[in-house]
Short mmCIF file of C-alpha atoms in Angstrom, two decimals:
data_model
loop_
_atom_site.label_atom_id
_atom_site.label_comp_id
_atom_site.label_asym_id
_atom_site.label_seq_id
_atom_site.Cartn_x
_atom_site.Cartn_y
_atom_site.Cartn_z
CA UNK T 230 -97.38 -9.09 -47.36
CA UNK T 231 -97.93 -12.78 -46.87
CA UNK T 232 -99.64 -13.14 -50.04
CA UNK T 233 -96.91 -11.15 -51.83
CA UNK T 234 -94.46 -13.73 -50.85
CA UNK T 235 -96.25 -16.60 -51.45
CA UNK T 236 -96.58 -15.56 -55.09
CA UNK T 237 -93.00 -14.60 -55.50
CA UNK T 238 -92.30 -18.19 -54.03
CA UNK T 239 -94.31 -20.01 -56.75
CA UNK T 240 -92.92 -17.31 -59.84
CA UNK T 241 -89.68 -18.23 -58.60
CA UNK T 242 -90.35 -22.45 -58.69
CA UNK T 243 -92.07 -22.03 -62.06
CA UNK T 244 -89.55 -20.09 -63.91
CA UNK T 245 -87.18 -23.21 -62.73
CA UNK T 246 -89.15 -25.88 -63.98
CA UNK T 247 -90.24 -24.03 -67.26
CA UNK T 248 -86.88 -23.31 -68.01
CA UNK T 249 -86.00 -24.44 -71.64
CA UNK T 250 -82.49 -25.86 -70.37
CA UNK T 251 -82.54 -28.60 -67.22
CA UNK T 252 -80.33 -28.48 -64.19
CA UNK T 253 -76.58 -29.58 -65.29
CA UNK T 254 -75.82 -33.06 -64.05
CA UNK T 255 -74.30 -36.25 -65.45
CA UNK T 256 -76.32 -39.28 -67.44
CA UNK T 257 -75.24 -42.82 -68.38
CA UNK T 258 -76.05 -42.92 -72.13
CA UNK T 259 -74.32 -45.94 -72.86
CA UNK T 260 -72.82 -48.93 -70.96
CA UNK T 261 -70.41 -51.87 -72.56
CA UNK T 262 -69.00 -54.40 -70.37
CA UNK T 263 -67.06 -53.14 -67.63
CA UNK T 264 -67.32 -49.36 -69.16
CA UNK T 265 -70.07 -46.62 -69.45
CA UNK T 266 -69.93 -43.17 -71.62
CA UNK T 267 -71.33 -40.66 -69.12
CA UNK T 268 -72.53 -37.54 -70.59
CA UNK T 269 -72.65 -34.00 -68.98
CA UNK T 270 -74.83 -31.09 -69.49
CA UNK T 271 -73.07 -28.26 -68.29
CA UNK T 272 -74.28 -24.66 -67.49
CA UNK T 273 -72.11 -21.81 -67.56
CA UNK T 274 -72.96 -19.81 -64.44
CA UNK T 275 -70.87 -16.82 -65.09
CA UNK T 276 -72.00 -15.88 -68.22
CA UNK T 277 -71.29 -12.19 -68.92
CA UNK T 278 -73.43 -11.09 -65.59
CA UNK T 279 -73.67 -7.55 -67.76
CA UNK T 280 -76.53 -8.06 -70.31
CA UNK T 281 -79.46 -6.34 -68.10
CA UNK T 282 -76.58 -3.24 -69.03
CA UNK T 283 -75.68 -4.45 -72.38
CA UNK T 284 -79.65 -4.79 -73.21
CA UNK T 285 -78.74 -8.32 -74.19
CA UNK T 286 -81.08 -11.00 -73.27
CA UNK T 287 -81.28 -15.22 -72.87
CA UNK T 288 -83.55 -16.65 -75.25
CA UNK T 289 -85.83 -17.33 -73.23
CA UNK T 290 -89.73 -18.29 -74.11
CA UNK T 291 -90.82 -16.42 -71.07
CA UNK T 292 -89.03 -12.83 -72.00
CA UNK T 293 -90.26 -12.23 -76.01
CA UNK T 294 -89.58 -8.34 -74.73
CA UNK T 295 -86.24 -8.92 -74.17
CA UNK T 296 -85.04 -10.86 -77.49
CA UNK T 297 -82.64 -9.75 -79.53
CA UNK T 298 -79.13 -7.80 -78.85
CA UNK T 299 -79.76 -4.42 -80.08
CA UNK T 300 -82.35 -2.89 -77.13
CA UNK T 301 -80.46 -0.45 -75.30
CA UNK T 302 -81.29 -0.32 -71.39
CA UNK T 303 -84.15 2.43 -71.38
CA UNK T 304 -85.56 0.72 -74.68
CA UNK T 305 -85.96 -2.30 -71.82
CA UNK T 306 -87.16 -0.42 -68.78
CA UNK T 307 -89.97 1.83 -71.20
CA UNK T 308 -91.37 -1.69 -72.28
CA UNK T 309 -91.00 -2.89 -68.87
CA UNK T 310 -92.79 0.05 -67.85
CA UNK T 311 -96.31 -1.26 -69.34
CA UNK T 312 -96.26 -4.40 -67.46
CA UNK T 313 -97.50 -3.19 -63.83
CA UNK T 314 -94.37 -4.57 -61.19
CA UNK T 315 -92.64 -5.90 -64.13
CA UNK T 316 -89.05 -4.21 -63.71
CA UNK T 317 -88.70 -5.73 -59.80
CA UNK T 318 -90.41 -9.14 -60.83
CA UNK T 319 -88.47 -9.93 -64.13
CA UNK T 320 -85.22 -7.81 -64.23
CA UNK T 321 -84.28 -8.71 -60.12
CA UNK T 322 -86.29 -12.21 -59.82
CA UNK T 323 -87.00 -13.98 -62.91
CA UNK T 324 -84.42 -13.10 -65.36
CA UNK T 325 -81.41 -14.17 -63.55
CA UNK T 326 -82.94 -17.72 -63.56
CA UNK T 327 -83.56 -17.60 -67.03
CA UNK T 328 -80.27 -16.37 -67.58
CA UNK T 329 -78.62 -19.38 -65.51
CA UNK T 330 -80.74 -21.73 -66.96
CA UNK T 331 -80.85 -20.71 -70.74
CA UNK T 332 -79.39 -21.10 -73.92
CA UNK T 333 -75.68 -21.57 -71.50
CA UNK T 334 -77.13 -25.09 -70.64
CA UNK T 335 -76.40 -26.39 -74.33
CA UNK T 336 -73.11 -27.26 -73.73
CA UNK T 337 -72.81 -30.92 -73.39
CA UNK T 338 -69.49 -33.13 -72.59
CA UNK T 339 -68.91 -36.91 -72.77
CA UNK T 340 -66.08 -39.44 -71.41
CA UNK T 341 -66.18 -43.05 -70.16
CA UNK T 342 -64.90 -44.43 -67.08
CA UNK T 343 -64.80 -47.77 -66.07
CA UNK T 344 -67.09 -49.88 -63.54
CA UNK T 345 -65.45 -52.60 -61.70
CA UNK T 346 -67.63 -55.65 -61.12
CA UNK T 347 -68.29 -56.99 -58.21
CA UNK T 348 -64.91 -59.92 -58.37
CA UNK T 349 -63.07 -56.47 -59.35
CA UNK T 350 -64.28 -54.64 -55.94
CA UNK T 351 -64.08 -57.74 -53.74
CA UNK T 352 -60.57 -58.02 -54.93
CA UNK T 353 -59.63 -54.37 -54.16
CA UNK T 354 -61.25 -54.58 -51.30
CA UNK T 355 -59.31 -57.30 -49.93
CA UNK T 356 -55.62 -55.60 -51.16
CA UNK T 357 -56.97 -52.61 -49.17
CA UNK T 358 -57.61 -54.99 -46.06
CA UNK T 359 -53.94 -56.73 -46.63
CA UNK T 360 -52.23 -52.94 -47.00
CA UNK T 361 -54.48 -51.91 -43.76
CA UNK T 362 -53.23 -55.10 -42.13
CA UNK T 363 -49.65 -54.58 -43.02
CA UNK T 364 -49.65 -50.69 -42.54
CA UNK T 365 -51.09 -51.60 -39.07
CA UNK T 366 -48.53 -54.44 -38.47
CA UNK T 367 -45.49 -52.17 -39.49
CA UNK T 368 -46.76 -49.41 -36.92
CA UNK T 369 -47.02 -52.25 -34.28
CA UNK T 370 -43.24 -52.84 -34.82
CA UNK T 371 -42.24 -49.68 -35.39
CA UNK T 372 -44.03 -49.20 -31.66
CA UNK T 373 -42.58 -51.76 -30.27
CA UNK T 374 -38.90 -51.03 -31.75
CA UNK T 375 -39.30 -47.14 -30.39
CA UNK T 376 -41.12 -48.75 -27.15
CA UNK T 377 -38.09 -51.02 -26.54
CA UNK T 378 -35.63 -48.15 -27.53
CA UNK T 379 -37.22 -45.83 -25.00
CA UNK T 380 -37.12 -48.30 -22.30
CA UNK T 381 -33.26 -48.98 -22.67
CA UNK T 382 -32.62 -45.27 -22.75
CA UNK T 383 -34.38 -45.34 -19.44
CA UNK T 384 -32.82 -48.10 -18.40
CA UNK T 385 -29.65 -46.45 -19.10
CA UNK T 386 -30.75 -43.51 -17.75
CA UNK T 387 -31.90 -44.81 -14.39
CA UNK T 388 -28.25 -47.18 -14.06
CA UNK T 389 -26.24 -43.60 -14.83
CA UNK T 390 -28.33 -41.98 -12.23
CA UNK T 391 -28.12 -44.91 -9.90
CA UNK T 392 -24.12 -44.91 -10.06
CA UNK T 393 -23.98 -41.14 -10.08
CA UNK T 394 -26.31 -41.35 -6.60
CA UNK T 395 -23.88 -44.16 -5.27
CA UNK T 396 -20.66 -42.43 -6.40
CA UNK T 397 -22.20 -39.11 -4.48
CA UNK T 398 -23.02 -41.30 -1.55
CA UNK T 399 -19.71 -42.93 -1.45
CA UNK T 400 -18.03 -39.26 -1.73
CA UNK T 401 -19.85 -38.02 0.86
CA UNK T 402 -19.07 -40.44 3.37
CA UNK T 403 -15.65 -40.22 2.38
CA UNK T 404 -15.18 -36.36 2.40
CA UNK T 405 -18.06 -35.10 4.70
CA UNK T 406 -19.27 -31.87 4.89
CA UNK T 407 -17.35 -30.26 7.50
CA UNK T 408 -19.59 -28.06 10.57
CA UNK T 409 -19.60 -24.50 9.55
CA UNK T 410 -19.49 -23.71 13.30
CA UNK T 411 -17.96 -26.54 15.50
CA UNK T 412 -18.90 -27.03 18.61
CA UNK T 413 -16.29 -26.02 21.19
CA UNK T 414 -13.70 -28.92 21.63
CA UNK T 415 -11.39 -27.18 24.24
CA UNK T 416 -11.17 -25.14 26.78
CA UNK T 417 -10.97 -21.08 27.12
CA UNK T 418 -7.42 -19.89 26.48
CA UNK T 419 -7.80 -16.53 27.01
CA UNK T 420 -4.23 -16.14 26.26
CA UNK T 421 -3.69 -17.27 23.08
CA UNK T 422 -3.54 -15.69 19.93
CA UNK T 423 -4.07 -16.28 16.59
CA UNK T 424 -3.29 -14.61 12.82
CA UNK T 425 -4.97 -16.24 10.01
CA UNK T 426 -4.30 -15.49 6.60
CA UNK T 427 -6.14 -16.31 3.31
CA UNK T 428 -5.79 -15.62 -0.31
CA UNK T 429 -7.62 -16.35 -3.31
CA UNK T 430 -7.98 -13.33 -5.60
CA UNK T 431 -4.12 -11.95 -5.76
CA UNK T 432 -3.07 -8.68 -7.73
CA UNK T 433 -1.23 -9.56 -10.42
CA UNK T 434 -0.95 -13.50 -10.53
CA UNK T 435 -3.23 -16.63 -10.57
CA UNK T 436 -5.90 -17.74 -7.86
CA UNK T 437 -5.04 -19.50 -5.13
CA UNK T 438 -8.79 -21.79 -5.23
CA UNK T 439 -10.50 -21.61 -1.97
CA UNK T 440 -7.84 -19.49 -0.39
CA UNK T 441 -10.07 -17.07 1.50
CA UNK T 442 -12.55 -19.98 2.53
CA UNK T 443 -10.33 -21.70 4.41
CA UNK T 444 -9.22 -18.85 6.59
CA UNK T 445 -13.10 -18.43 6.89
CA UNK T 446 -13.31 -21.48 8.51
CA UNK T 447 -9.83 -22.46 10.05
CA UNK T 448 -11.17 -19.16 12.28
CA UNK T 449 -14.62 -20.86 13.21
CA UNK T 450 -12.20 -23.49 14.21
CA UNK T 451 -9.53 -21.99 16.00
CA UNK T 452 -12.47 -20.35 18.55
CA UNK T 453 -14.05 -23.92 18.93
CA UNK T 454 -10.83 -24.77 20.63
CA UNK T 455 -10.90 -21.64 22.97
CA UNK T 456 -8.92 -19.38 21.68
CA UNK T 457 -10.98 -15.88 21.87
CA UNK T 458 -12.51 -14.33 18.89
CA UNK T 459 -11.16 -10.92 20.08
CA UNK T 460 -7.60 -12.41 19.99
CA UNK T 461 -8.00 -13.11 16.09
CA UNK T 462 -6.96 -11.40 13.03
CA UNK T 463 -7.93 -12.54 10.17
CA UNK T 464 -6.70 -11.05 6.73
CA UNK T 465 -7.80 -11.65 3.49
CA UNK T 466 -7.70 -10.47 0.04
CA UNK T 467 -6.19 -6.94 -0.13
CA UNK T 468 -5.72 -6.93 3.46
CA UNK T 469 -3.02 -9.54 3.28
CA UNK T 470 -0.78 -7.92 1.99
CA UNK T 471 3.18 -7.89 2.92
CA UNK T 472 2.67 -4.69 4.95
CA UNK T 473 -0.02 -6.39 6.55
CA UNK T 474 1.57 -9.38 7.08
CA UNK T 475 4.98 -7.52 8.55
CA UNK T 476 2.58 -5.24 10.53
CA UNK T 477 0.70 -8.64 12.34
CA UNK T 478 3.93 -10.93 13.11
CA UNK T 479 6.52 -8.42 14.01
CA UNK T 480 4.35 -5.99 15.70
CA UNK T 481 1.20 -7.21 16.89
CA UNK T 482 1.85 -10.52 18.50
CA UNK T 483 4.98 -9.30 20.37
CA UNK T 484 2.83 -6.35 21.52
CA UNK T 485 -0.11 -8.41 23.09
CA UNK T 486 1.62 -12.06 23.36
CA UNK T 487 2.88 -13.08 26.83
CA UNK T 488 4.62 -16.18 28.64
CA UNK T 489 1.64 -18.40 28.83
CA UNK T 490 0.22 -18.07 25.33
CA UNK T 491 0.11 -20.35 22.36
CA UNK T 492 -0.22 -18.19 19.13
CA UNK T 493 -1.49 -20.16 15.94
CA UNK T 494 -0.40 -18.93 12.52
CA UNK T 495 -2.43 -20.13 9.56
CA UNK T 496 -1.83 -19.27 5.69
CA UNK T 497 -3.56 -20.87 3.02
CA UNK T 498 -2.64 -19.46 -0.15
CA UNK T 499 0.54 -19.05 -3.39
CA UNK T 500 3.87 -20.35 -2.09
CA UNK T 501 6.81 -19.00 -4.34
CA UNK T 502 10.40 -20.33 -4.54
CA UNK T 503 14.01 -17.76 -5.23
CA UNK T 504 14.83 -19.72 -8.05
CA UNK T 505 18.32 -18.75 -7.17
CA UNK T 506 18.41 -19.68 -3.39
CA UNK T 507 15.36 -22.14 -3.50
CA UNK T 508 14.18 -20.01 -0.10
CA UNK T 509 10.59 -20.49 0.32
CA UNK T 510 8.01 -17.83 0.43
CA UNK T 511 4.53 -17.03 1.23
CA UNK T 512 3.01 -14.54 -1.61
CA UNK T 513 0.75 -11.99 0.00
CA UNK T 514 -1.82 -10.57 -2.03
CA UNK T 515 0.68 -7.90 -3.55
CA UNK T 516 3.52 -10.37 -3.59
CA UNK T 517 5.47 -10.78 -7.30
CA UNK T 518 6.89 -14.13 -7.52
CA UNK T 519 9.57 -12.85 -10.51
CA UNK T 520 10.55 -10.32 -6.92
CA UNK T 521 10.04 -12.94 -3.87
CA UNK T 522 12.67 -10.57 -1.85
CA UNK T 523 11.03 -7.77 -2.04
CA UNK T 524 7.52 -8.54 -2.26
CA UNK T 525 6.83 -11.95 -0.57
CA UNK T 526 7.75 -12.98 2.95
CA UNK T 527 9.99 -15.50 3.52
CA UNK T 528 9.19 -18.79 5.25
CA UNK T 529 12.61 -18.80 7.43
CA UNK T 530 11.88 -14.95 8.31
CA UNK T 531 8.40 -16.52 9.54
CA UNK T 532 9.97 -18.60 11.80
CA UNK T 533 12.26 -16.57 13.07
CA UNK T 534 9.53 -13.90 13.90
CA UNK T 535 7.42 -16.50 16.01
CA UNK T 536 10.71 -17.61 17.38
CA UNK T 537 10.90 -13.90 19.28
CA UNK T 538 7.88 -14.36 20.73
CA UNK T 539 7.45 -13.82 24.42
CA UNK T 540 4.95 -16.79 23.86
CA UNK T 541 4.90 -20.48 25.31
CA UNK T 542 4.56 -22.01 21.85
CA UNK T 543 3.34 -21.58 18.35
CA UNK T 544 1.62 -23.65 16.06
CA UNK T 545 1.89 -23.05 12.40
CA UNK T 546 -0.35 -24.76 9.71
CA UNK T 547 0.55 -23.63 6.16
CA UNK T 548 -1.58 -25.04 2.92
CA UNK T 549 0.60 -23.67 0.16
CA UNK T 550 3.72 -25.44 -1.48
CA UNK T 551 6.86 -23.80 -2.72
CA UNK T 552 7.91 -26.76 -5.77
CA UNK T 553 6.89 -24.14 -8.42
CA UNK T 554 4.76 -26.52 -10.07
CA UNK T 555 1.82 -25.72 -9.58
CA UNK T 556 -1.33 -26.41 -7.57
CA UNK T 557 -0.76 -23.53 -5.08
CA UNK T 558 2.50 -22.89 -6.10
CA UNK T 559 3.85 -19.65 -8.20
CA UNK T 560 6.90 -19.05 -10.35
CA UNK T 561 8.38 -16.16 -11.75
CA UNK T 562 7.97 -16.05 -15.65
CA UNK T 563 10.35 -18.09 -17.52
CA UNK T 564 11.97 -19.75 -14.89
CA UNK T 565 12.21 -23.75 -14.45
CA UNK T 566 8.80 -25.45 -13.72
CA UNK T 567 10.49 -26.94 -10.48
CA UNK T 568 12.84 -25.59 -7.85
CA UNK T 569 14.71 -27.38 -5.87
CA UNK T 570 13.53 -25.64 -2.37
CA UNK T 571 15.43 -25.76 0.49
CA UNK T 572 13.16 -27.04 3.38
CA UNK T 573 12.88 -24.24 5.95
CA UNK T 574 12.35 -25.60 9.26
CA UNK T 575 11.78 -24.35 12.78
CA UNK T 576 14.33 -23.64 15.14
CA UNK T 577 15.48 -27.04 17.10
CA UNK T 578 14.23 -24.99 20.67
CA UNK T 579 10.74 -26.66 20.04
CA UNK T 580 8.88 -23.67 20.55
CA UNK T 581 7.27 -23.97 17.28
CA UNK T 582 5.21 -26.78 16.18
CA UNK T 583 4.49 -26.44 12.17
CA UNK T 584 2.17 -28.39 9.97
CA UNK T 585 2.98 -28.14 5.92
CA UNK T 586 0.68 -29.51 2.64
CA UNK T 587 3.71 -31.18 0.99
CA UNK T 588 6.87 -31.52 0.09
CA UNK T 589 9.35 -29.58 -1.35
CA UNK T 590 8.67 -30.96 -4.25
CA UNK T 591 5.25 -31.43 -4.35
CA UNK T 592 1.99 -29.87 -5.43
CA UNK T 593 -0.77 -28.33 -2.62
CA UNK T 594 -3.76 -29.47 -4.40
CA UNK T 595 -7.68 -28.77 -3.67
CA UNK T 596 -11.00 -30.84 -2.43
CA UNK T 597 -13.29 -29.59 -5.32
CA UNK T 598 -16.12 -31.72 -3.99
CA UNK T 599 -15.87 -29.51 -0.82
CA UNK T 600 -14.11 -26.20 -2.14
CA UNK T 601 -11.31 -26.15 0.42
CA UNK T 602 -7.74 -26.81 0.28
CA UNK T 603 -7.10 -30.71 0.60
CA UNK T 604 -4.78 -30.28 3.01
CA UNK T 605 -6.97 -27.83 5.27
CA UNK T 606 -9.90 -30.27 5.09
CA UNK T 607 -8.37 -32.82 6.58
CA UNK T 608 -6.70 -30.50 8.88
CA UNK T 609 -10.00 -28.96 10.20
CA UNK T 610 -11.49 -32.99 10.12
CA UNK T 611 -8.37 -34.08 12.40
CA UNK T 612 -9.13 -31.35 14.65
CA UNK T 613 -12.76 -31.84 14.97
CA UNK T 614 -11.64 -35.02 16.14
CA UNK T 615 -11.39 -37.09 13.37
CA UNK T 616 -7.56 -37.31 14.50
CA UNK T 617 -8.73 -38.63 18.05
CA UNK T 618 -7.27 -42.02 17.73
CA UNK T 619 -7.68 -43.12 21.25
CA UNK T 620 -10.85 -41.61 21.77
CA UNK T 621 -10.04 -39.83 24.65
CA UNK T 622 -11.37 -36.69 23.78
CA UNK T 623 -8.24 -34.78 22.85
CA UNK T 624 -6.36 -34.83 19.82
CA UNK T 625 -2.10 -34.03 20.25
CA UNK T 626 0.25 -33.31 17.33
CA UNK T 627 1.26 -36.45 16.92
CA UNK T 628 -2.52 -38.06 16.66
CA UNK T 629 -2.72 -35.27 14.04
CA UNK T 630 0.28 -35.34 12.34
CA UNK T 631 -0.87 -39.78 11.47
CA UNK T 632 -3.84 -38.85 10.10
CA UNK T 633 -2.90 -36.32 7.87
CA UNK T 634 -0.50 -38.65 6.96
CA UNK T 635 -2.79 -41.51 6.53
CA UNK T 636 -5.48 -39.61 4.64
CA UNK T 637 -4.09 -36.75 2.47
CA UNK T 638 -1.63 -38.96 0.10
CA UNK T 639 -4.56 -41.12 -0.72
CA UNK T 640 -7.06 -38.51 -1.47
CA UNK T 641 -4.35 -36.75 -3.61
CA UNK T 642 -3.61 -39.91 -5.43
CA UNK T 643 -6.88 -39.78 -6.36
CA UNK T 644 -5.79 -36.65 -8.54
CA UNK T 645 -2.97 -38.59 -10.13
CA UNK T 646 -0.54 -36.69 -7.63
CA UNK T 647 1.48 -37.07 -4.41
CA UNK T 648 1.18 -34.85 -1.60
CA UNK T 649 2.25 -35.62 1.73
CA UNK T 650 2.43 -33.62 4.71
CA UNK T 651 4.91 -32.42 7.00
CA UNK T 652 4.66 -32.17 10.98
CA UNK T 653 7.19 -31.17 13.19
CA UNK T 654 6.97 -30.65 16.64
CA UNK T 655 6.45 -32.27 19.78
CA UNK T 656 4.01 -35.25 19.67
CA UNK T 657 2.66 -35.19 22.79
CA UNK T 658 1.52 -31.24 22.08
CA UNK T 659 -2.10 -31.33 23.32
CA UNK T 660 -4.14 -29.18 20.64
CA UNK T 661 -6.84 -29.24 22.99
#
């Protein structure tokens, strides 16, 4: 077997070499100056690849058998046939050389190109060093450009995130977060009562922001200064509505209330004007401003109710405003963007101690930094003892009543807006 290959090795080189046509390749025939004609042999490698079918042969010196055009294919293999190994050594090894290397190698083309000398390539060569030097030089700048732009961005970037970090830091000393649960700040009054009343989501009109969160709180609030959780009621959402509300004030408290108490009434929520009286109502979560007579509960009839008490006192804190313009703040479709309101105002017994957002002709805005009502913020702050200007541990109506007075305007001014609350009652009320 070794043998065998061996010998088909050394057919296969000689039928190579003794082809009549050379290997295709290029040859300098002639050279003038700074040109040369280079010719080209070339051998046509795809010739036919059908003539062991056709019976058509190369002419080849090595294949006299196979001359000619007109043998057919079993004309070929009988005359093969005599030759002992013939049809696998010349049909599958020898002839496709012969074919490749044969009479398709007489094709022969010519052009001239030119051949620099050596002044010519040193000169290239040194406008291909001053482009590579220039390229190289124009990406250094165009680095350094984008290099320098990056860095300002940054730069930018960090002094907008340094300012936004100090404007959050000044913010949040100015408006801290207020405790979720306060610590208690009074003592037990088992006595006292309180009905708190928040609403955010109404029925059929616009929120009231951060309605329901406030009552949330002003409860955690109200217990810190000892009045008992049992002795609570809080409504909110479609529990406050004016059935609700009736229900609470006219029958609860005078139900459970007695001599000693204090009852607290919060709301923080829509205030509606009559736009024919300018009577101030609170909108319960049912409550139509275009029908404030029928559907809301009047500010005045508030009063009155807390009045009748069988109670000590009563302290009400109401974050809502009654201008119609806005804020918190409804108005019946179509009717003037501000009513004159007439101020409702306790009875001159001094049983009732009450704590307003604004004006009558003022908006009740919102902290959006802390999503409460401004003016319950700084409520709840006072109270926590924010309001304690003497430091004696206790904070009284009238400590209260300055530093709502102090601190809401400014923070509304902030907003482009004036609101300033009203206190009335006795100063020297001890809140706890």
């Amino acid at each position: 077997m070794g043998a065998l290959k061996a010998s088909s090795g050394l057919l296969l080189a000689g039928a190579v070499l003794l082809s009549s046509c050379s290997i295709a390749g290029p040859r300098v025939v002639k050279r003038e100056g700074s040109y040369e004609t280079v010719a080209v042999k070339e051998c046509d490698w795809g010739y036919g690849g059908n003539w062991l079918v056709q019976g058509q042969s190369p002419n080849s010196p090595f294949l006299p058998f196979h001359r000619g055009s007109t043998r057919t294919t079993s004309q070929k293999m009988l005359i093969n046939a005599v030759f002992v190994g013939a049809p696998l050594m010349m049909d599958l090894v020898i002839s496709p050389f012969t074919y490749a290397t044969g009479r398709e190698c007489s094709t022969v083309n010519t052009y001239t190109r030119h051949v620099p000398s050596s002044s010519e390539v040193a000169a290239q060569k040194r406008r291909d060093a001053d482009a590579e030097r220039e390229r190289r030089l124009r990406e250094s700048d165009e680095y350094k450009r984008r290099a320098a732009a990056e860095a300002a961005a940054r730069a930018e970037r960090e002094k907008a995130e340094s300012e936004k970090r100090r404007l959050a830091e000044a913010l949040e000393r100015e408006y801290p977060v207020l405790e979720e649960f306060p610590k208690a700040a009074g003592a037990p009054r088992p006595r006292d009562f309180a009905l708190i009343v928040g609403i955010e989501s109404y029925r059929s009109i616009p929120k009231a922001d951060y309605g329901e969160s406030d009552a949330k709180r002003m409860r955690a609030y109200l217990e810190a200064l000892g009045v008992p959780s049992q002795n609570i009621v809080s409504l909110t959402g479609q529990s406050a509505s004016k059935s609700d509300l009736v229900k609470y004030l006219e029958e609860w408290l005078p139900a459970n209330v007695s001599p000693e108490s204090r009852v607290y009434f919060f709301y923080s929520g829509h205030g509606a004007p009559d736009p024919q009286s300018g009577s101030a109502y609170l909108v319960p979560w049912d409550g139509d401003p275009s029908f404030p007579k029928s559907t809301a509960y009047p500010v005045a009839q508030l009063y009155a109710s807390l009045e009748k008490l069988p109670a000590k006192e009563a302290v009400v804190m109401i974050d809502a405003c009654f201008s119609g313009a806005g804020g918190r703040s409804v108005l019946a479709q179509g009717a003037r963007p501000l009513v004159t309101v007439h101020e409702d105002a306790p009875a001159a017994s001094g049983k009732i101690s009450a704590l307003t957002a604004s004006g009558p002709d003022q908006i009740a805005g919102g902290l959006e930094l802390r999503k409460q009502g401004l003016f319950s913020y700084y409520l709840m702050r006072g109270l926590s003892g924010a309001a304690d200007a003497n430091a004696d541990k206790s904070v009284t109506l009238g400590e209260l009543r300055d530093y709502l007075s102090a601190e809401v305007p400014k923070a509304a001014r902030r907003s482009n807006r004036e609101q300033t609350p009203r206190v009335t009652g006795d100063a020297a009320l001890a809140l706890y």
